[in-house]
mmCIF file of C-alpha atoms and ligand atoms in Angstrom:
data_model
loop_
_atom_site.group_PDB
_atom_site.id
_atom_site.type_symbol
_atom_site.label_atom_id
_atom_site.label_comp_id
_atom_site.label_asym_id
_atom_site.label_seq_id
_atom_site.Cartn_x
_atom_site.Cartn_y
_atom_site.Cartn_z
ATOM 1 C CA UNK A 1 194.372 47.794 131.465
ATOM 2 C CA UNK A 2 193.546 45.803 128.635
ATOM 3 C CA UNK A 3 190.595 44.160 128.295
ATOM 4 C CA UNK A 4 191.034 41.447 126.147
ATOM 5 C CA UNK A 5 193.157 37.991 127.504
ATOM 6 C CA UNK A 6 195.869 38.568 125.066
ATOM 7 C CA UNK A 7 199.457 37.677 126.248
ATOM 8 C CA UNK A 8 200.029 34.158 127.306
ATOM 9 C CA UNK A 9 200.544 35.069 130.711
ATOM 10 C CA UNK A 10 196.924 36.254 130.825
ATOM 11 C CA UNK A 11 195.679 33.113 129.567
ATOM 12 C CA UNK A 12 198.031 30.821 132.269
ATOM 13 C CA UNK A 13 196.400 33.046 134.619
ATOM 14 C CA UNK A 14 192.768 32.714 133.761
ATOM 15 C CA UNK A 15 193.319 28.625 133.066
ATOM 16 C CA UNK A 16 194.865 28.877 137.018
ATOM 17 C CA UNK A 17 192.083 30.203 138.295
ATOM 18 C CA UNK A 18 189.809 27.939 137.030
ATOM 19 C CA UNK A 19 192.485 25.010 137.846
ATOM 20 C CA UNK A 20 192.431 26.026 141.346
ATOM 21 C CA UNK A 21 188.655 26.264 141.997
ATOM 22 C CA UNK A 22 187.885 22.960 140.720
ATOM 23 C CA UNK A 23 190.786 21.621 142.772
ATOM 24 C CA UNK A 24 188.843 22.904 146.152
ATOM 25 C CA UNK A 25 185.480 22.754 145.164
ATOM 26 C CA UNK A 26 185.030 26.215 145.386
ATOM 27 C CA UNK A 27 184.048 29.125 142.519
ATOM 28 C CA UNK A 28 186.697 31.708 140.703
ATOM 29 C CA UNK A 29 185.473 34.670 139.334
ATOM 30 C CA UNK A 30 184.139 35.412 136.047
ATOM 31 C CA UNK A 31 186.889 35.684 133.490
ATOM 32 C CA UNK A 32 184.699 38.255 131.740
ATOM 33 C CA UNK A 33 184.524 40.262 134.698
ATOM 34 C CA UNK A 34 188.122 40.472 134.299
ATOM 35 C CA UNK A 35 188.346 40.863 130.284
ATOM 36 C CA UNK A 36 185.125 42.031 129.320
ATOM 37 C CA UNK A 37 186.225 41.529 125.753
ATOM 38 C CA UNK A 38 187.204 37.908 125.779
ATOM 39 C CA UNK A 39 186.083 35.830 122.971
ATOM 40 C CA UNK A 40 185.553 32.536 122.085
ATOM 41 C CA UNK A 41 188.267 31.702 120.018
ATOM 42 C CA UNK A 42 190.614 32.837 123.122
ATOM 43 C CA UNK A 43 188.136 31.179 125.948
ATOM 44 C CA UNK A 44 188.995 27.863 123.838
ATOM 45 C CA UNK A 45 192.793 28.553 124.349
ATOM 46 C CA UNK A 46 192.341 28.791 128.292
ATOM 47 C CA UNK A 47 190.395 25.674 127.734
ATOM 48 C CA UNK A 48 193.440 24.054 126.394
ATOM 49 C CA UNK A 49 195.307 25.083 129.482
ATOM 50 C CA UNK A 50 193.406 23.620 132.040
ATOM 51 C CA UNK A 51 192.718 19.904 130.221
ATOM 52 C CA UNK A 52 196.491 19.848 129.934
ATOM 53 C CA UNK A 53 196.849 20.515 133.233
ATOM 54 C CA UNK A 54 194.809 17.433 134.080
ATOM 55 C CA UNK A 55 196.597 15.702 131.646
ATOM 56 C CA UNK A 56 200.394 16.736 133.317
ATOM 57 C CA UNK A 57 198.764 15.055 136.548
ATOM 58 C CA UNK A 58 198.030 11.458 134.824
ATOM 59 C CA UNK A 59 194.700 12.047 133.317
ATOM 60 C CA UNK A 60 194.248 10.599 130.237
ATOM 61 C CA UNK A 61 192.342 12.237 127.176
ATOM 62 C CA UNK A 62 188.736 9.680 126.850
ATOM 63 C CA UNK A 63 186.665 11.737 124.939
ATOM 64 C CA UNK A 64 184.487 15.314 124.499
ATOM 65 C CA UNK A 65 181.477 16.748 125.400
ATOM 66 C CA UNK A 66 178.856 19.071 123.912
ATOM 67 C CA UNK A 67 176.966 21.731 125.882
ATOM 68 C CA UNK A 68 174.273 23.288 125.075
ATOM 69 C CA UNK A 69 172.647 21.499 122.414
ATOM 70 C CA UNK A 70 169.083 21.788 123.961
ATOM 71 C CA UNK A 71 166.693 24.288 124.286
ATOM 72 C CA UNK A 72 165.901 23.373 127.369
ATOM 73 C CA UNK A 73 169.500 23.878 128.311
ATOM 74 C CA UNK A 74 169.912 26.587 126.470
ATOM 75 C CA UNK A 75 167.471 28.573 128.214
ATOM 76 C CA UNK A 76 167.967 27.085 131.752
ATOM 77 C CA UNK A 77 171.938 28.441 131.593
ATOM 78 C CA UNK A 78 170.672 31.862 129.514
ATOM 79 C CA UNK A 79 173.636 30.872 126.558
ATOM 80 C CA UNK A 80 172.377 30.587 122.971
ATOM 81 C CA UNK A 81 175.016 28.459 121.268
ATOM 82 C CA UNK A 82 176.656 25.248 121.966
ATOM 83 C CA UNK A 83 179.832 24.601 123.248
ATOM 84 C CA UNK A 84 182.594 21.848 123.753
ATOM 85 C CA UNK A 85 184.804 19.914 126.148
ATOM 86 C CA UNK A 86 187.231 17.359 126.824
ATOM 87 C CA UNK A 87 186.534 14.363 129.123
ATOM 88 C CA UNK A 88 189.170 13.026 130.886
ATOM 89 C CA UNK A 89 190.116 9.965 132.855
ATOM 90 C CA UNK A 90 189.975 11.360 135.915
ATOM 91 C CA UNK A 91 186.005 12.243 135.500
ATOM 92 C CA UNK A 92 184.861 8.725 134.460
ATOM 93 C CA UNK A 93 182.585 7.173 137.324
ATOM 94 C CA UNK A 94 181.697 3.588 136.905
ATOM 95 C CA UNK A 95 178.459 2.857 136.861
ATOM 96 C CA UNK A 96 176.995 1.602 139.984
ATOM 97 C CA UNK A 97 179.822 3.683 142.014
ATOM 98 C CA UNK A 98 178.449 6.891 143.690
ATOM 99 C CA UNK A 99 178.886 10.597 142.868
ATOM 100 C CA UNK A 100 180.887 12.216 145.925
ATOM 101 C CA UNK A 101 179.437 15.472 145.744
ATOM 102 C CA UNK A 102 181.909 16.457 148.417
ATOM 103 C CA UNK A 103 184.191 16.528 145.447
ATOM 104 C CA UNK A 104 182.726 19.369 143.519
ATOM 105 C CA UNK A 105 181.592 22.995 144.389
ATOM 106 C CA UNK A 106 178.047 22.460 142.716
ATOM 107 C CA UNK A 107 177.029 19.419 141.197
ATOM 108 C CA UNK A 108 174.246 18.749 138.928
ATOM 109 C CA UNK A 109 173.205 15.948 136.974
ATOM 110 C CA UNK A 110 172.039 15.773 133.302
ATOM 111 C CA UNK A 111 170.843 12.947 130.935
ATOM 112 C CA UNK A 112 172.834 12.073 127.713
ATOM 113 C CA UNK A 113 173.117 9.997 125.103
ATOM 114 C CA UNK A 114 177.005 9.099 124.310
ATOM 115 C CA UNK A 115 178.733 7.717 121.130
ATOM 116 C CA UNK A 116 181.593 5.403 121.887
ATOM 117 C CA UNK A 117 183.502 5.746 118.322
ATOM 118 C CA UNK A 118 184.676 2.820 116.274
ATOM 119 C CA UNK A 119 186.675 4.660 114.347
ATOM 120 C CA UNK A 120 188.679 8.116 113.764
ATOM 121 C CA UNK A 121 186.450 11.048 112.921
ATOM 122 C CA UNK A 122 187.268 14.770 111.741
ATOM 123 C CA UNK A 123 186.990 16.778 108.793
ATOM 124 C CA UNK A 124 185.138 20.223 108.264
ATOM 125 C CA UNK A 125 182.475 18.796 106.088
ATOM 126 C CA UNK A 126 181.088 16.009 109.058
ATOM 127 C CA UNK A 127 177.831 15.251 108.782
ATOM 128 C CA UNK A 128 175.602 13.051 111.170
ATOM 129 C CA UNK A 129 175.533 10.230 108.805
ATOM 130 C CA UNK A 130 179.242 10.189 108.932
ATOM 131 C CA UNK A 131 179.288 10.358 112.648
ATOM 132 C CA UNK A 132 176.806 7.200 112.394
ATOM 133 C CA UNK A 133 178.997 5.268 110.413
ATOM 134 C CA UNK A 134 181.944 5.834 112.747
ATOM 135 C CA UNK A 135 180.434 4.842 116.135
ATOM 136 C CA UNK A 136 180.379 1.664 117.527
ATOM 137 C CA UNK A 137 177.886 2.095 120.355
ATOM 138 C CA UNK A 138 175.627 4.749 121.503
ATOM 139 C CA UNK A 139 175.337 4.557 125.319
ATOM 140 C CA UNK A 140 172.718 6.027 127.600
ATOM 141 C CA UNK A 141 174.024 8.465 130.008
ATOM 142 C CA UNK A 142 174.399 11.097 132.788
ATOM 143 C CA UNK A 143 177.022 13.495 132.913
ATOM 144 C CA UNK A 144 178.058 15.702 136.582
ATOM 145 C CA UNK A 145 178.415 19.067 135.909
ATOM 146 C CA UNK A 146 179.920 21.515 137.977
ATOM 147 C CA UNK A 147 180.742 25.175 136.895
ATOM 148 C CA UNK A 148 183.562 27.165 138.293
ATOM 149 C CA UNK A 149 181.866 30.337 138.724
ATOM 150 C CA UNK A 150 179.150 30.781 141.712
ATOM 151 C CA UNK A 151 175.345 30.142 140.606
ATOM 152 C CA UNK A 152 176.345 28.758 137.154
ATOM 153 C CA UNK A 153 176.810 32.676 136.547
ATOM 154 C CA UNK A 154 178.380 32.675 133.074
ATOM 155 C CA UNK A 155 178.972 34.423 129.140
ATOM 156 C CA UNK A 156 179.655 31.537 126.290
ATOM 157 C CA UNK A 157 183.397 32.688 126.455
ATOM 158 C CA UNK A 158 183.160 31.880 130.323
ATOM 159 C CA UNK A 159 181.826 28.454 130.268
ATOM 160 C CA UNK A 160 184.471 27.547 127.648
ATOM 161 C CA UNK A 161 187.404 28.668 129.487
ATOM 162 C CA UNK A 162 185.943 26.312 132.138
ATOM 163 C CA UNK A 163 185.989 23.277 129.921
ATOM 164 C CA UNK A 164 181.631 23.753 129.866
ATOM 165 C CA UNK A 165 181.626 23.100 133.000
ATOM 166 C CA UNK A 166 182.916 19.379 132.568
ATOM 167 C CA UNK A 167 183.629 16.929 135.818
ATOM 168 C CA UNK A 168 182.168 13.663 135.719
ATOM 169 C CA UNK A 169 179.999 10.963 133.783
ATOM 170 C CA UNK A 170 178.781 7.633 134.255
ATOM 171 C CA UNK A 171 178.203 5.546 131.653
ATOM 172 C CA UNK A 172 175.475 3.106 131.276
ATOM 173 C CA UNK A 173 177.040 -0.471 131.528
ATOM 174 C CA UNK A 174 175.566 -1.752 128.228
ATOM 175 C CA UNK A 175 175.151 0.302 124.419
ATOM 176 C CA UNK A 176 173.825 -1.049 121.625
ATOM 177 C CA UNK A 177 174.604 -0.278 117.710
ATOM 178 C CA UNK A 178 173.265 2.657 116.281
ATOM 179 C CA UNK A 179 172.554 0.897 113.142
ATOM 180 C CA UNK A 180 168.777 0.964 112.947
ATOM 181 C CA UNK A 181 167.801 3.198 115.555
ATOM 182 C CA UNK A 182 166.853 7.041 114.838
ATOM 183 C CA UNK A 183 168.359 8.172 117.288
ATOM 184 C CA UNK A 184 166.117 11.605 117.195
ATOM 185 C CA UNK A 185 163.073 9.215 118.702
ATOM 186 C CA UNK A 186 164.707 8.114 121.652
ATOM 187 C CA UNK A 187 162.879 8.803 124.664
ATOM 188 C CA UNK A 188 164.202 9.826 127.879
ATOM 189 C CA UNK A 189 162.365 10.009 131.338
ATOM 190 C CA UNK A 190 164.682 11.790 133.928
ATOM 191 C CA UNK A 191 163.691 11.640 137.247
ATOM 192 C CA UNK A 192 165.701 12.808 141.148
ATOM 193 C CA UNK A 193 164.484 10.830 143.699
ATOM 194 C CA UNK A 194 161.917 8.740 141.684
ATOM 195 C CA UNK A 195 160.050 12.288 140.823
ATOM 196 C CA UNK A 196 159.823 13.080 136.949
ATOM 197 C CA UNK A 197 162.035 16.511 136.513
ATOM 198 C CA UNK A 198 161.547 16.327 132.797
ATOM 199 C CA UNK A 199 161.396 13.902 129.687
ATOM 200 C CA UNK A 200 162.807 14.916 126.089
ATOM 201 C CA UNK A 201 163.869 12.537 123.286
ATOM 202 C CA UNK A 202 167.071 12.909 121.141
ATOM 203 C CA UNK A 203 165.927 15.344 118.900
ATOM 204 C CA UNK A 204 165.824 17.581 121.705
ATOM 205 C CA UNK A 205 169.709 18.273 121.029
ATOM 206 C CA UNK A 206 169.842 20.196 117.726
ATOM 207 C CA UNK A 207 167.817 17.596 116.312
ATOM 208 C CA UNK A 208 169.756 14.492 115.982
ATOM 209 C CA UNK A 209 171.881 13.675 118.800
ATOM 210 C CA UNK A 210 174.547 12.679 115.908
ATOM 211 C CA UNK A 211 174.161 16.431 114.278
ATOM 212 C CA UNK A 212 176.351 17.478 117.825
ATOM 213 C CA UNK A 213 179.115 15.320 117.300
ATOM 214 C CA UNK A 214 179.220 16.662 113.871
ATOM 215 C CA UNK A 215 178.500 19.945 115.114
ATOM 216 C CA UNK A 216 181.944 18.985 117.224
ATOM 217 C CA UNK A 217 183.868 17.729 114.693
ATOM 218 C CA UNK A 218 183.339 20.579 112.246
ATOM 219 C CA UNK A 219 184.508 23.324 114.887
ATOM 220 C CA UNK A 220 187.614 20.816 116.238
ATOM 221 C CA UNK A 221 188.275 20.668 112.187
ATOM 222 C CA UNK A 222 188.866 24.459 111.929
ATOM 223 C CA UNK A 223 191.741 24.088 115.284
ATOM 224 C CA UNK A 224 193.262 21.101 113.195
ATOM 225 C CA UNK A 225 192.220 18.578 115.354
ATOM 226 C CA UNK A 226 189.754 15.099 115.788
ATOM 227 C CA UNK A 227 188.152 12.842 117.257
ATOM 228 C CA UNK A 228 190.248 9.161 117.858
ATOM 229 C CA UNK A 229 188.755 5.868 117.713
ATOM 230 C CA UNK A 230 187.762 5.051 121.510
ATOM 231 C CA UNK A 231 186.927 8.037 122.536
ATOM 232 C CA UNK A 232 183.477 8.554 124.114
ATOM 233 C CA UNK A 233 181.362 11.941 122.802
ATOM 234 C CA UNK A 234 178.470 12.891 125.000
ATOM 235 C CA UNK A 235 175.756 14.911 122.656
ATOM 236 C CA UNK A 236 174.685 17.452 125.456
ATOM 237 C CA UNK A 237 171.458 17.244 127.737
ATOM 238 C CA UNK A 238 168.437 16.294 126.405
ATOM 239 C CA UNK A 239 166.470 18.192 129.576
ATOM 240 C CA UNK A 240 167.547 20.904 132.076
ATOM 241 C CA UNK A 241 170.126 20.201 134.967
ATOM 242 C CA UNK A 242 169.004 18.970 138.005
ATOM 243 C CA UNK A 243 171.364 19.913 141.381
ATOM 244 C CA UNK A 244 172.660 16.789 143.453
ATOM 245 C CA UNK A 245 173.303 16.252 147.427
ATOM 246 C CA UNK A 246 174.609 13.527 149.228
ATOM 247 C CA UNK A 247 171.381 10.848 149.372
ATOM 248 C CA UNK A 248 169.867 11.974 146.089
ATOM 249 C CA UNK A 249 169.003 9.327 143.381
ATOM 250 C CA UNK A 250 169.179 10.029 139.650
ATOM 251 C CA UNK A 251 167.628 8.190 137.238
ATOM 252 C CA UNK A 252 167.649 8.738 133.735
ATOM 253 C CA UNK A 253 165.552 6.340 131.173
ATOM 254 C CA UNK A 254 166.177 5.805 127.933
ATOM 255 C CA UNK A 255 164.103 3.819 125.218
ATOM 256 C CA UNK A 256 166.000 0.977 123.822
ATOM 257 C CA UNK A 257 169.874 1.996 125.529
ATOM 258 C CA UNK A 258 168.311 1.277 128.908
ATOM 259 C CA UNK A 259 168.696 3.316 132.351
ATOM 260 C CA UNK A 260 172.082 4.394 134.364
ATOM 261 C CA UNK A 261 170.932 5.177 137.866
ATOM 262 C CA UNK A 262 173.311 7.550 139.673
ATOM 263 C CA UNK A 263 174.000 7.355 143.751
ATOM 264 C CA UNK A 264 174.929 10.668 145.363
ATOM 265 C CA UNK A 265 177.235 10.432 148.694
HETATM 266 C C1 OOG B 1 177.413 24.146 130.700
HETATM 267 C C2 OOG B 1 177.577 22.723 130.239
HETATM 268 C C3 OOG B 1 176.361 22.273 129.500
HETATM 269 C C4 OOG B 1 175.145 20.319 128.470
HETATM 270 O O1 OOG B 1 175.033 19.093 128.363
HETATM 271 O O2 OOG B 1 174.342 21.116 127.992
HETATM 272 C C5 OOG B 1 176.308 20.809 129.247
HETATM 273 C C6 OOG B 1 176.592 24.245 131.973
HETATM 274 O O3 OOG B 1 175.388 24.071 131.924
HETATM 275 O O4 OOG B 1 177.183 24.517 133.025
HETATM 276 O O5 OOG B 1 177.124 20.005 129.640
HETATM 277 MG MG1 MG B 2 176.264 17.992 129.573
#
């Protein structure tokens, strides 16, 4: 057997698995339990697979997401590099509306600072002052993860494959322009249930929270693709997850973007 995902009939059937779990809010195993030699370049080909299949249900593409910028992330999921994702329509939660945790296998909550772009952005030589000069409004933020595979168990090639463990975010209801602020000294207090889990500030994701969407840009660059005007990019968590049930409260606090308060059901 081979051990490598290599025909596309191995890579329909690794996106389907993954499609199928998140559909019942239940786990699929790891792909690299399967293909011990996957690799990344492939895991972002599955990934492919399953955003289209949102997007062949009505889902619209909004944006992308970094994972794993942070240390504290970093080390909390056992991965050493960062990865992307695509938002789509279908994960956008209003702010003020609550999570329904009944909707995912194993939700957790994360705080995040998001660029709402102004403009079109790609090229393989993005820097964060370029990424700066395209946004419109940096937002304060929490995104809802949920992996695919039981416990968060998972190899970089895994959590790509599962679009890094995208499935909703919440905007906060105001931004503000980034013009002026360093974004690296933005505070964050993140608390569950009015407790402090953790606080960070932006540098805590690979040192400027505008380095990851050039980070992003950079890798979509060598695939041929960008980022459009409108779409939302969230930089990655600034502190560790935090796991959500129905009745929990998350709060995450940001200095001078303000504070999106999450309500689970
Ligand atoms: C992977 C996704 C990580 C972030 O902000 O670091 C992520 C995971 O932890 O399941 O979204
Ligand atoms: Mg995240």
């Amino acid at each position: 057997m081979t051990t490598k995902a290599e025909t596309m009939t191995d890579l329909q059937a690794c996106a389907t698995s993954l499609i199928n779990a998140a559909a019942s809010a239940s786990s699929a195993p790891p792909l690299t339990g399967t293909y011990p030699d996957l690799d990344v370049a492939t895991a972002y080909q599955i990934q492919d697979l399953v955003v289209a299949d949102r997007i062949s249900r009505g889902a619209v593409l909004v944006g992308a997401k970094l994972g794993l910028t942070s240390v504290a992330k970093q080390q909390q999921m056992n991965v050493a590099e960062p990865c992307y994702g695509w938002l789509t329509s279908d994960m956008r939660i209003d702010a003020g509306t609550a999570v329904i945790t009944a909707a995912y296998g194993q939700p957790r909550c994360e705080p995040e600072i998001a660029f709402l772009l102004g403009t079109d952005l790609e090229g393989a030589n993005v820097g964060a002052a370029d990424v700066l000069a395209a946004t419109a409004m940096v937002l304060p933020a929490v995104e809802v993860i949920d992996s695919r595979y039981a416990g968060y168990k998972f190899t970089l090639p895994d959590v790509v494959a599962d679009n890094s463990s995208s499935a909703g975010f919440v905007l906060g209801a105001q931004g503000i322009s980034p013009i002026g602020v360093d974004l690296r000294l933005v505070g964050c207090n993140f608390y569950k249930n009015g407790q402090l889990i953790a606080t960070a500030t932006g540098a805590a994701a690979l040192g400027n929270p505008a380095s990851c969407v050039a980070w992003l840009v950079r890798h979509l660059a060598a695939r041929g693709q960008g980022l459009k005007a409108g779409m939302v990019v969230m930089a990655g968590a600034l502190t560790e997850a935090i796991a959500v049930a129905p009745g929990d409260t998350i709060t995450a606090e940001f200095d001078r973007l303000g504070s999106v308060i999450v309500s689970c059901q």
